[in-house]
PDB file of N, CA, C and O in Angstrom:
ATOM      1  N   UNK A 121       8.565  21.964  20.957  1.00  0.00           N
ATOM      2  CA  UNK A 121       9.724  22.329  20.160  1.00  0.00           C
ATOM      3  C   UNK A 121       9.945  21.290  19.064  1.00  0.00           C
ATOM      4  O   UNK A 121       9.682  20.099  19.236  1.00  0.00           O
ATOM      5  N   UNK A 122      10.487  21.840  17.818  1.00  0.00           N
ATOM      6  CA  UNK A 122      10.636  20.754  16.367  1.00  0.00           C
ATOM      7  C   UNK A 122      11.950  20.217  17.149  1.00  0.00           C
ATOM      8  O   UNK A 122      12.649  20.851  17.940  1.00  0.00           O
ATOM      9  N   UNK A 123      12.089  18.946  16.737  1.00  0.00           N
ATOM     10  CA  UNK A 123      13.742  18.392  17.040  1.00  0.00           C
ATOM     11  C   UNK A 123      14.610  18.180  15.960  1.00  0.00           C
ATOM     12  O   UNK A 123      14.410  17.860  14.788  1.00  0.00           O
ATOM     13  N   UNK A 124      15.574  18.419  16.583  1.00  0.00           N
ATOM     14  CA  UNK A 124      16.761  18.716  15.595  1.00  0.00           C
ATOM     15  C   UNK A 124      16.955  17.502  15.049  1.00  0.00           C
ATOM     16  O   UNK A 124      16.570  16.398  15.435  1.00  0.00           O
ATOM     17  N   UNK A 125      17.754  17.897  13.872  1.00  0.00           N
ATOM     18  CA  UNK A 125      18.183  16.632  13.023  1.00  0.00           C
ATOM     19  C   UNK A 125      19.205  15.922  13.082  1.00  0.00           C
ATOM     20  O   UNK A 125      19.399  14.958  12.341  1.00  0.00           O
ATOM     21  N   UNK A 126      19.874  16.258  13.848  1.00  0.00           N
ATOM     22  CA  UNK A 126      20.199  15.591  15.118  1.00  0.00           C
ATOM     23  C   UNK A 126      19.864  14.126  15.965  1.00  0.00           C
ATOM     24  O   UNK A 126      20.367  13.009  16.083  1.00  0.00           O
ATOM     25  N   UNK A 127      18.516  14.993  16.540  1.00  0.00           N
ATOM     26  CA  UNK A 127      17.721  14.368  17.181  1.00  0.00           C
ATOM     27  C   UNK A 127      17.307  13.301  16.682  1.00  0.00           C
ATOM     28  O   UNK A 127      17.445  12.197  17.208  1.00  0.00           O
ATOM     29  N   UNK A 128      16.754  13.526  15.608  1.00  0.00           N
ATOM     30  CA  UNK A 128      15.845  12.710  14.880  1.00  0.00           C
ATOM     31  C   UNK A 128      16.706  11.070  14.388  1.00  0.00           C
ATOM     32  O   UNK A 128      16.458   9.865  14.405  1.00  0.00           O
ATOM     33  N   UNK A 129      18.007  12.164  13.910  1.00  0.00           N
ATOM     34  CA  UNK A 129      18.879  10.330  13.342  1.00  0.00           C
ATOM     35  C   UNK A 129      18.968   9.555  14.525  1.00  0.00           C
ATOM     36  O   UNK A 129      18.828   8.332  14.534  1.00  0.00           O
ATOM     37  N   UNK A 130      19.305  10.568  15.980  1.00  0.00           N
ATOM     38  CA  UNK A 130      19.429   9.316  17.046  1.00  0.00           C
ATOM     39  C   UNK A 130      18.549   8.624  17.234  1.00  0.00           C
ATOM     40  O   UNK A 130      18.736   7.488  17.670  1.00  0.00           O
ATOM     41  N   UNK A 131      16.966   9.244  16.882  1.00  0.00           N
ATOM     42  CA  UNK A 131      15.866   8.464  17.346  1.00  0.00           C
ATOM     43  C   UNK A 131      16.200   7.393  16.850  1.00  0.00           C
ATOM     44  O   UNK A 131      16.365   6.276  17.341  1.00  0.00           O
ATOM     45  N   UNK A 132      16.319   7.879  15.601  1.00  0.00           N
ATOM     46  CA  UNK A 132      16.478   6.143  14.358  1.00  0.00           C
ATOM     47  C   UNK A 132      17.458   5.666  14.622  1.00  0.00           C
ATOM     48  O   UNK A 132      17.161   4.544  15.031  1.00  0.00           O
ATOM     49  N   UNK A 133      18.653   5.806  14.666  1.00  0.00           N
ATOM     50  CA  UNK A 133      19.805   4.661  15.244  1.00  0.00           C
ATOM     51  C   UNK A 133      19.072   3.950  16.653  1.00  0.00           C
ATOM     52  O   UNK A 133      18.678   2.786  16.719  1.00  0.00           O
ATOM     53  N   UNK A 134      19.025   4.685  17.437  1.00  0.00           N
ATOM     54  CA  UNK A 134      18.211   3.583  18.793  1.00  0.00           C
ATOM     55  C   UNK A 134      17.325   2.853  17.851  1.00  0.00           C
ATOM     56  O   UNK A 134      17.838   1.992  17.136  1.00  0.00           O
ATOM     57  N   UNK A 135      16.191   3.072  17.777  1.00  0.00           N
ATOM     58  CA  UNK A 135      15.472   2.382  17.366  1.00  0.00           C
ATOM     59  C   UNK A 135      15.730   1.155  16.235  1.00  0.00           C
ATOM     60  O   UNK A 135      15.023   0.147  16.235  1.00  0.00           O
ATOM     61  N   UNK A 136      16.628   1.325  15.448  1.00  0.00           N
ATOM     62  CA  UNK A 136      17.099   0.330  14.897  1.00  0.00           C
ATOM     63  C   UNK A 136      16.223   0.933  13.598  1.00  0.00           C
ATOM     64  O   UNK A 136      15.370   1.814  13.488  1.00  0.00           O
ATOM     65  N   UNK A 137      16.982  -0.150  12.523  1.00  0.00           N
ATOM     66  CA  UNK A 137      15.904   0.237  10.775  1.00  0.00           C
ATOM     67  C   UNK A 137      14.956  -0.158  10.883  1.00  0.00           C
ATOM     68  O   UNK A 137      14.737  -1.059  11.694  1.00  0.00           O
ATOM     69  N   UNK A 138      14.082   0.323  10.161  1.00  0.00           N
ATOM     70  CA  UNK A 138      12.622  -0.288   9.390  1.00  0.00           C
ATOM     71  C   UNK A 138      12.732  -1.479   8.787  1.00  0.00           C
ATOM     72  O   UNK A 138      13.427  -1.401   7.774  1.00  0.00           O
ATOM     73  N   UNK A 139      12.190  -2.886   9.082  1.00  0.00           N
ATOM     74  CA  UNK A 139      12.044  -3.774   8.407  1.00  0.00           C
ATOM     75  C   UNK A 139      12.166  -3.562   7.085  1.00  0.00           C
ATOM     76  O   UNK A 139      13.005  -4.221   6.471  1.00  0.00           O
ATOM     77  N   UNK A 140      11.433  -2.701   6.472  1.00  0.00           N
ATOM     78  CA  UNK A 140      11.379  -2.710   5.048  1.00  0.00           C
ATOM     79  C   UNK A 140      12.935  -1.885   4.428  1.00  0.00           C
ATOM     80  O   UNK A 140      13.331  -2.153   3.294  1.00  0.00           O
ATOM     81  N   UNK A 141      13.500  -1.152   5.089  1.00  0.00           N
ATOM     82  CA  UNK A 141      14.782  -0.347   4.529  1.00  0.00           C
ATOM     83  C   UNK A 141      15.963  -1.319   4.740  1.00  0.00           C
ATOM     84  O   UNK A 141      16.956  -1.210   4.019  1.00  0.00           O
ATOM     85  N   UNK A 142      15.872  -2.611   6.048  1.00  0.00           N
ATOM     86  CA  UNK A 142      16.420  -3.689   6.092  1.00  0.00           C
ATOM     87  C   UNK A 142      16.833  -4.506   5.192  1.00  0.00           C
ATOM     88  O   UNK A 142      17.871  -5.065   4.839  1.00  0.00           O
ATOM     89  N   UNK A 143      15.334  -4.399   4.803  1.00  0.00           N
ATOM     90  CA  UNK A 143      15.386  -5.802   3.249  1.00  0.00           C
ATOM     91  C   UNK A 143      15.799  -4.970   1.470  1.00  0.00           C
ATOM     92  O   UNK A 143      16.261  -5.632   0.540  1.00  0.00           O
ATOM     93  N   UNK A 144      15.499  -3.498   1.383  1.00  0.00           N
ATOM     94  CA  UNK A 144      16.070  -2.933   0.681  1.00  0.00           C
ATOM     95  C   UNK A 144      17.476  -3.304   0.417  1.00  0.00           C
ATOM     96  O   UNK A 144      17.995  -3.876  -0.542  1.00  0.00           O
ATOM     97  N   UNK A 145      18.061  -2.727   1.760  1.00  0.00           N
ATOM     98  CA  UNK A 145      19.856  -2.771   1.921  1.00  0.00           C
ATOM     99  C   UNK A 145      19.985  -4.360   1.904  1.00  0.00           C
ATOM    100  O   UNK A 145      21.035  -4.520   1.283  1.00  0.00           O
ATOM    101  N   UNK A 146      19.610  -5.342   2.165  1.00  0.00           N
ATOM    102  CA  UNK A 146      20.232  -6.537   1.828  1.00  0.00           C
ATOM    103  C   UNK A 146      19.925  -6.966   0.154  1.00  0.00           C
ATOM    104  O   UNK A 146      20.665  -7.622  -0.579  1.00  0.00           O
ATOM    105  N   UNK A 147      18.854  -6.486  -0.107  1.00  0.00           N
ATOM    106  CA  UNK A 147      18.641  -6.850  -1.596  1.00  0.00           C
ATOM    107  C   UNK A 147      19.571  -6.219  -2.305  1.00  0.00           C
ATOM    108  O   UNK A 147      20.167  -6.975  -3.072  1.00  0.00           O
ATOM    109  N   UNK A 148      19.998  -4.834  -2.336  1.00  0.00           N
ATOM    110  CA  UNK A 148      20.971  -3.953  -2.628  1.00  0.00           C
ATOM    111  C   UNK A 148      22.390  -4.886  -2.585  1.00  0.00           C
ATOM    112  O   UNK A 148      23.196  -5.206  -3.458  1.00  0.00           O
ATOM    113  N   UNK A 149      22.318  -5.085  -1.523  1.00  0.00           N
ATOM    114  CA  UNK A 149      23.976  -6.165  -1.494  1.00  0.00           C
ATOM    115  C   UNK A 149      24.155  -7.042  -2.293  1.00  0.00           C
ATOM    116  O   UNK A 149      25.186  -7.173  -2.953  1.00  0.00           O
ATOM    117  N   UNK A 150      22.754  -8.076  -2.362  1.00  0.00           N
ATOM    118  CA  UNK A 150      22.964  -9.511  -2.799  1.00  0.00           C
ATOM    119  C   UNK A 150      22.451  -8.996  -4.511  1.00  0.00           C
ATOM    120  O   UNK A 150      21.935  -9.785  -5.303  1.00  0.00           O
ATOM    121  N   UNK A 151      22.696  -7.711  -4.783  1.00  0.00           N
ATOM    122  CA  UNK A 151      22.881  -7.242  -6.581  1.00  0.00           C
ATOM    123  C   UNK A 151      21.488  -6.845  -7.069  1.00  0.00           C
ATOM    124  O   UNK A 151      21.437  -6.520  -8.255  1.00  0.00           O
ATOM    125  N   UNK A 152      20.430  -6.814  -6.422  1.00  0.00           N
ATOM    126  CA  UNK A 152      19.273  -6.607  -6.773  1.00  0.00           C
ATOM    127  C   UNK A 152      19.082  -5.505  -7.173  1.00  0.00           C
ATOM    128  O   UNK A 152      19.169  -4.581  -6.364  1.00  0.00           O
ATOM    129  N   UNK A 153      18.742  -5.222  -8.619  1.00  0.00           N
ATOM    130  CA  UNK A 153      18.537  -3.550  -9.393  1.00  0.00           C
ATOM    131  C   UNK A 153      16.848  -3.293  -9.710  1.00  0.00           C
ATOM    132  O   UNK A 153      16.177  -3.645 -10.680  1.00  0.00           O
ATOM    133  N   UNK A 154      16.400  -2.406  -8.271  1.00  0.00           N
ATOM    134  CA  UNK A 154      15.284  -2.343  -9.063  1.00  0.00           C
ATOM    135  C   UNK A 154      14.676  -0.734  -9.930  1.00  0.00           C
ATOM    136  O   UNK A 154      13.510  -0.361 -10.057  1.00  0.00           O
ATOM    137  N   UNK A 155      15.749  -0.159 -10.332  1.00  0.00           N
ATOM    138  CA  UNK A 155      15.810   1.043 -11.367  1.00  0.00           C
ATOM    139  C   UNK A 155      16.394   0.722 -12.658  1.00  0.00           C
ATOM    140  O   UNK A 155      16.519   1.509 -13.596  1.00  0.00           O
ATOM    141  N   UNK A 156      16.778  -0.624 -12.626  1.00  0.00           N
ATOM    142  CA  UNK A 156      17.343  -0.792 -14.220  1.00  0.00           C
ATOM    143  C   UNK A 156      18.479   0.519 -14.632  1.00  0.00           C
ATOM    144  O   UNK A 156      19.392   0.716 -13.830  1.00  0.00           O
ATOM    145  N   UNK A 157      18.409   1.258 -15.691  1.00  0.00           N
ATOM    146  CA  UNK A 157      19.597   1.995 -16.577  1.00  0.00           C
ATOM    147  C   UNK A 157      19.820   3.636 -16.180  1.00  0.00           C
ATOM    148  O   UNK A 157      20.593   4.539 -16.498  1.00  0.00           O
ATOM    149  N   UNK A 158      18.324   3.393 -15.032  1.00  0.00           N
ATOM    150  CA  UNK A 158      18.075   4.927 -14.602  1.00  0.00           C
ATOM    151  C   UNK A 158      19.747   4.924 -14.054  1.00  0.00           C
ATOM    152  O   UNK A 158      20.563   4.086 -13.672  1.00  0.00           O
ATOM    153  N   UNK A 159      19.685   6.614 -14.305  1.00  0.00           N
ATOM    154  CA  UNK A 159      20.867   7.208 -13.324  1.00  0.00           C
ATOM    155  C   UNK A 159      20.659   8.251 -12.739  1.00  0.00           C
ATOM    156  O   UNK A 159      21.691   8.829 -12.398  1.00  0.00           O
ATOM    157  N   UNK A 160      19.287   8.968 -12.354  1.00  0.00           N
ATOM    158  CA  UNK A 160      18.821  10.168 -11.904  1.00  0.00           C
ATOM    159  C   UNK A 160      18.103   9.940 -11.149  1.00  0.00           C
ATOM    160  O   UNK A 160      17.545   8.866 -11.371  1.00  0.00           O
ATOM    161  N   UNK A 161      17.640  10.649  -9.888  1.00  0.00           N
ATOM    162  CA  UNK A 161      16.623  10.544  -9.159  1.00  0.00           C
ATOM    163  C   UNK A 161      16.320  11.820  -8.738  1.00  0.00           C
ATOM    164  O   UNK A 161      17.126  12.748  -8.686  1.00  0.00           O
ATOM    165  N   UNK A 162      14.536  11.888  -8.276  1.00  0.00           N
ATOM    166  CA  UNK A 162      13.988  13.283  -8.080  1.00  0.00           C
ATOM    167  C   UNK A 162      13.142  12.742  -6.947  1.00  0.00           C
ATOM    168  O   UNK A 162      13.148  11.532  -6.720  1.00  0.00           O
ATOM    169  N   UNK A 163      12.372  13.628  -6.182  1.00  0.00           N
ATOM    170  CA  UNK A 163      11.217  13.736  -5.255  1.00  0.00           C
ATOM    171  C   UNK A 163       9.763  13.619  -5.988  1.00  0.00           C
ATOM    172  O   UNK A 163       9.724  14.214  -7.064  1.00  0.00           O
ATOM    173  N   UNK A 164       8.825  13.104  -5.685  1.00  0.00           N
ATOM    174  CA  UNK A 164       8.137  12.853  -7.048  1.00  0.00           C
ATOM    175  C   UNK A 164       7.010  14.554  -6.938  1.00  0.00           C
ATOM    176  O   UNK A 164       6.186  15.029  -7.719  1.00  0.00           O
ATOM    177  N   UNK A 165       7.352  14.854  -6.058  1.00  0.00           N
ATOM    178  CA  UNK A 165       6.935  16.524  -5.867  1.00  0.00           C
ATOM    179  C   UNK A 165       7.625  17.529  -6.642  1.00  0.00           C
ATOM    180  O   UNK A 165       7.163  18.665  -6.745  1.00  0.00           O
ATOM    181  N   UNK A 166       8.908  17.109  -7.296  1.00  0.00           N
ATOM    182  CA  UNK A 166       9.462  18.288  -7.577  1.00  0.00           C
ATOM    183  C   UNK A 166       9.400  17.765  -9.621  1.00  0.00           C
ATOM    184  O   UNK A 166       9.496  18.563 -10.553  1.00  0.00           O
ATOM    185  N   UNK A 167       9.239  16.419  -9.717  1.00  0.00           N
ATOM    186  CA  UNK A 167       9.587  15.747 -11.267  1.00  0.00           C
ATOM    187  C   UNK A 167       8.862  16.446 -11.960  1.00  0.00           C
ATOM    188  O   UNK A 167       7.956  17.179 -11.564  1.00  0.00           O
ATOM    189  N   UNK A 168       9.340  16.200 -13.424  1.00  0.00           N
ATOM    190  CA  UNK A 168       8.891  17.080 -14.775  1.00  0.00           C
ATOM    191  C   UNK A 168       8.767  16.110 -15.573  1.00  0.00           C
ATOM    192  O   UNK A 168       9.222  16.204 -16.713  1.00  0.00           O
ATOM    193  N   UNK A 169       8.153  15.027 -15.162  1.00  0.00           N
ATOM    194  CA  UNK A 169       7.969  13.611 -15.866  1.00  0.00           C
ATOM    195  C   UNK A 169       7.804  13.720 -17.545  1.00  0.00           C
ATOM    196  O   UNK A 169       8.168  12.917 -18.404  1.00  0.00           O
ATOM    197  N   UNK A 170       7.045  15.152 -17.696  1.00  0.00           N
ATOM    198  CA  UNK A 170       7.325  15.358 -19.595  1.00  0.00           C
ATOM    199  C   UNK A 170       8.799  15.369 -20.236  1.00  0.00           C
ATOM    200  O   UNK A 170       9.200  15.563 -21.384  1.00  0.00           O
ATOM    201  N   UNK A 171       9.267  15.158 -19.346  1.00  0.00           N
ATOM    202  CA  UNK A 171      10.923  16.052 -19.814  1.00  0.00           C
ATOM    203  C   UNK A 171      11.533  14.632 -19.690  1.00  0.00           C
ATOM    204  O   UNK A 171      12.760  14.567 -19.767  1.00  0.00           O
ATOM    205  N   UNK A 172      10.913  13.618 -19.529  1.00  0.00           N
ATOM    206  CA  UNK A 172      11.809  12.003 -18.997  1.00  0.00           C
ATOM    207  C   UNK A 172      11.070  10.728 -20.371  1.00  0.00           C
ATOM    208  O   UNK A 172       9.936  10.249 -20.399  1.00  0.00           O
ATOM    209  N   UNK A 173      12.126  10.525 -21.262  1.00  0.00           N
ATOM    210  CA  UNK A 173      11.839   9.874 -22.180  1.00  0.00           C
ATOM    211  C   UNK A 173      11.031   8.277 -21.426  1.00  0.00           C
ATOM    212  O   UNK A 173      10.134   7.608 -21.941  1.00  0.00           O
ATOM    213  N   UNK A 174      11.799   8.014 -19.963  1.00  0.00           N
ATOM    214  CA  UNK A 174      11.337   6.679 -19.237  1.00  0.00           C
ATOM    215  C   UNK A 174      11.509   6.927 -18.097  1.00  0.00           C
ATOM    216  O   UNK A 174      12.695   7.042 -17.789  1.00  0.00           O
ATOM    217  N   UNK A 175      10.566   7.104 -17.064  1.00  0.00           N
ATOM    218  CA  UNK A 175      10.702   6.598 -15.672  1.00  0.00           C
ATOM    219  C   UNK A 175      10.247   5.179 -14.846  1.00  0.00           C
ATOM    220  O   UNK A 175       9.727   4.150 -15.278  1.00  0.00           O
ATOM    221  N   UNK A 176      10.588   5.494 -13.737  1.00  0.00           N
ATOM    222  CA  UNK A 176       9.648   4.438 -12.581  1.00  0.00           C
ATOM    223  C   UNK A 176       9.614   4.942 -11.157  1.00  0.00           C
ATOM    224  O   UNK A 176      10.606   4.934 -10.428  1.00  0.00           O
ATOM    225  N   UNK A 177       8.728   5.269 -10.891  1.00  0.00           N
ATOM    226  CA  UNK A 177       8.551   5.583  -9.050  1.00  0.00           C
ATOM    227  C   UNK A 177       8.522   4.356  -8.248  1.00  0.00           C
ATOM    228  O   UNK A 177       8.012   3.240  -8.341  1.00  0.00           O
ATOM    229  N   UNK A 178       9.409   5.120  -7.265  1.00  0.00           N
ATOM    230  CA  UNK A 178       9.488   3.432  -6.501  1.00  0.00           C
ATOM    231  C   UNK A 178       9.427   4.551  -4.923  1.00  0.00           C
ATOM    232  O   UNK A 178      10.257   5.435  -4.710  1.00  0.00           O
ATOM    233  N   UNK A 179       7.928   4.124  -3.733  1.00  0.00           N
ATOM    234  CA  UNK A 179       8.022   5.117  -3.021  1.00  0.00           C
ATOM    235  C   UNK A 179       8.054   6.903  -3.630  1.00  0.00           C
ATOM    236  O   UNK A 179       7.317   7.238  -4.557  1.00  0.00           O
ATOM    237  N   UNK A 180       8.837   7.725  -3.071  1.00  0.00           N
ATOM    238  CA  UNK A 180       8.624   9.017  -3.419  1.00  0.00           C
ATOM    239  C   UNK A 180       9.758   9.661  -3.864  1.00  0.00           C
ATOM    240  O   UNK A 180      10.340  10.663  -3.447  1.00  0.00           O
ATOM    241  N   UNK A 181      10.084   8.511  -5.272  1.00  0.00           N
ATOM    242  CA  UNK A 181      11.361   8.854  -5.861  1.00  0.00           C
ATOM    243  C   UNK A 181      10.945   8.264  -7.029  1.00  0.00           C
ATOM    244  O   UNK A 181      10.449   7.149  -7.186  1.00  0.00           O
ATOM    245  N   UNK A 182      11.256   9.329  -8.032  1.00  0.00           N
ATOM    246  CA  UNK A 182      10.847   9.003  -9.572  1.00  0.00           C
ATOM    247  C   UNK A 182      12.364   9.031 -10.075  1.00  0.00           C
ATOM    248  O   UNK A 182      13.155   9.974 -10.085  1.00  0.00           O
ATOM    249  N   UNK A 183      12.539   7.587 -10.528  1.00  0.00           N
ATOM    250  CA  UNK A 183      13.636   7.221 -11.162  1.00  0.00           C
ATOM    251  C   UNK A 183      14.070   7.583 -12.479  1.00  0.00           C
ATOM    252  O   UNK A 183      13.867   6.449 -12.912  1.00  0.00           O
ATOM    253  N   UNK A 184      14.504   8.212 -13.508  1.00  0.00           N
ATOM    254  CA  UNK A 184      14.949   8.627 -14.709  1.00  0.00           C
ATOM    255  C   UNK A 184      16.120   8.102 -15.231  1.00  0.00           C
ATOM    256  O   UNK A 184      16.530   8.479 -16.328  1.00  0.00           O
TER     257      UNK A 184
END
């Protein structure tokens, strides 16, 4: 059976964060911008990157 989504956040709360989403959220705190002036974000599956005068992908998010 697929598990619910639900399910799935509890997995991740038990389990605690990902090292790396850890150090995200503290960099995030202590002011760290790493999208600069962007104010949009997409899936980099769904972007129309012709249509974006400037991006940056960071992971599977194309910043605009």
């Amino acid at each position: 059976a697929v598990p619910t989504v639900m399910a799935r956040y509890s997995d991740n709360l038990h389990n605690g964060p990902l090292p790396l989403a850890q150090q995200a959220a503290n960099e995030a705190l202590a002011g760290v911008n790493n999208i600069g002036g962007y104010t949009c974000f997409i899936n980099v599956k769904y972007a129309n990157y012709a249509s974006y005068g400037s991006y940056t992908i960071i992971g599977n998010h194309c910043f605009h």
